[in-house]
Amino acid sequence: MKLQIKTNFSFSKLLNYVKSESFSGEQNKIIGSSVVESSKKFIRDGKVRPDILTITKNIKRAKGSPTPDIPLMDTGNLVNSLKATKEGIEGADYGRKHLEGDGVRVRNFIHIEEEKIKKPLSKLIDKMNRVMKK
């Protein structure tokens, strides 16, 4: 007796899609947009740690900063520069310095809100399901 199994999906189609530039670009845009939105809110809400040194707060106050107590939020340049592209998340050059601690204190401002990522992830999974159907 010969056992025969039939499927209505193709893992090879899914594999080809996942390896493609199309998938990479879609993934970066879909998920990256949520990460950017969450990260901007995280910065604006003053949740980035470590906190600013007192001397830095005083300098920011002296020059009239509207946000002297919020790390990475002096001019708003970093927050406004964050965007999702098909290559990933882009922003002002000094953002990377803060993420890596290159001459400054490490401040991880990249934030993912679980509730905001659910819909984009679901969208990506739906697309993958459509791709692998025969």
Short mmCIF file of N, CA, C and O in Angstrom, two decimals, residues 44 52 57 59-71 73-77:
data_model
loop_
_atom_site.label_atom_id
_atom_site.label_comp_id
_atom_site.label_asym_id
_atom_site.label_seq_id
_atom_site.Cartn_x
_atom_site.Cartn_y
_atom_site.Cartn_z
N ARG A 44 9.35 61.36 22.45
CA ARG A 44 8.55 62.53 22.85
C ARG A 44 8.03 62.44 24.27
O ARG A 44 7.90 63.44 24.96
N ILE A 52 19.18 62.80 31.05
CA ILE A 52 20.18 63.82 30.73
C ILE A 52 20.84 64.29 32.03
O ILE A 52 20.18 64.39 33.06
N LYS A 57 20.82 69.69 31.09
CA LYS A 57 19.48 70.29 31.22
C LYS A 57 19.58 71.80 31.39
O LYS A 57 18.82 72.56 30.77
N ILE A 59 22.03 73.77 30.42
CA ILE A 59 22.48 74.37 29.15
C ILE A 59 21.30 74.48 28.19
O ILE A 59 21.10 75.51 27.54
N LYS A 60 20.50 73.42 28.11
CA LYS A 60 19.33 73.43 27.22
C LYS A 60 18.33 74.51 27.64
O LYS A 60 17.76 75.20 26.80
N ARG A 61 18.11 74.66 28.96
CA ARG A 61 17.20 75.70 29.47
C ARG A 61 17.73 77.09 29.10
O ARG A 61 16.97 77.96 28.67
N ALA A 62 19.04 77.28 29.29
CA ALA A 62 19.66 78.58 29.03
C ALA A 62 19.52 79.00 27.57
O ALA A 62 19.39 80.18 27.27
N LYS A 63 19.53 78.02 26.66
CA LYS A 63 19.40 78.39 25.25
C LYS A 63 17.95 78.35 24.78
O LYS A 63 17.66 78.49 23.59
N GLY A 64 17.01 78.16 25.73
CA GLY A 64 15.58 78.26 25.42
C GLY A 64 14.94 77.02 24.84
O GLY A 64 13.92 77.11 24.16
N SER A 65 15.51 75.87 25.10
CA SER A 65 14.94 74.62 24.58
C SER A 65 13.55 74.40 25.16
O SER A 65 13.34 74.55 26.37
N PRO A 66 12.58 74.04 24.32
CA PRO A 66 11.23 73.75 24.83
C PRO A 66 11.16 72.41 25.57
O PRO A 66 10.19 72.13 26.26
N THR A 67 12.20 71.57 25.43
CA THR A 67 12.20 70.24 26.06
C THR A 67 13.54 69.98 26.76
O THR A 67 14.22 69.00 26.44
N PRO A 68 13.90 70.80 27.75
CA PRO A 68 15.22 70.64 28.37
C PRO A 68 15.39 69.35 29.16
O PRO A 68 16.51 68.92 29.38
N ASP A 69 14.30 68.73 29.60
CA ASP A 69 14.41 67.54 30.44
C ASP A 69 14.26 66.23 29.67
O ASP A 69 14.33 65.16 30.25
N ILE A 70 14.02 66.30 28.36
CA ILE A 70 13.76 65.09 27.57
C ILE A 70 14.98 64.74 26.72
O ILE A 70 15.39 65.51 25.85
N PRO A 71 15.56 63.55 26.97
CA PRO A 71 16.72 63.12 26.17
C PRO A 71 16.37 63.00 24.69
O PRO A 71 15.27 62.57 24.33
N MET A 73 15.59 65.17 22.53
CA MET A 73 14.43 65.92 22.05
C MET A 73 14.69 67.42 22.10
O MET A 73 13.77 68.20 22.29
N ASP A 74 15.91 67.86 21.91
CA ASP A 74 16.21 69.30 22.00
C ASP A 74 15.57 70.05 20.83
O ASP A 74 14.74 70.92 21.03
N THR A 75 15.94 69.71 19.62
CA THR A 75 15.41 70.42 18.44
C THR A 75 14.28 69.65 17.76
O THR A 75 13.57 70.20 16.93
N GLY A 76 14.15 68.37 18.07
CA GLY A 76 13.16 67.53 17.39
C GLY A 76 13.69 66.95 16.09
O GLY A 76 12.97 66.24 15.39
N ASN A 77 14.94 67.25 15.77
CA ASN A 77 15.52 66.79 14.52
C ASN A 77 15.54 65.26 14.41
O ASN A 77 15.16 64.70 13.38
#
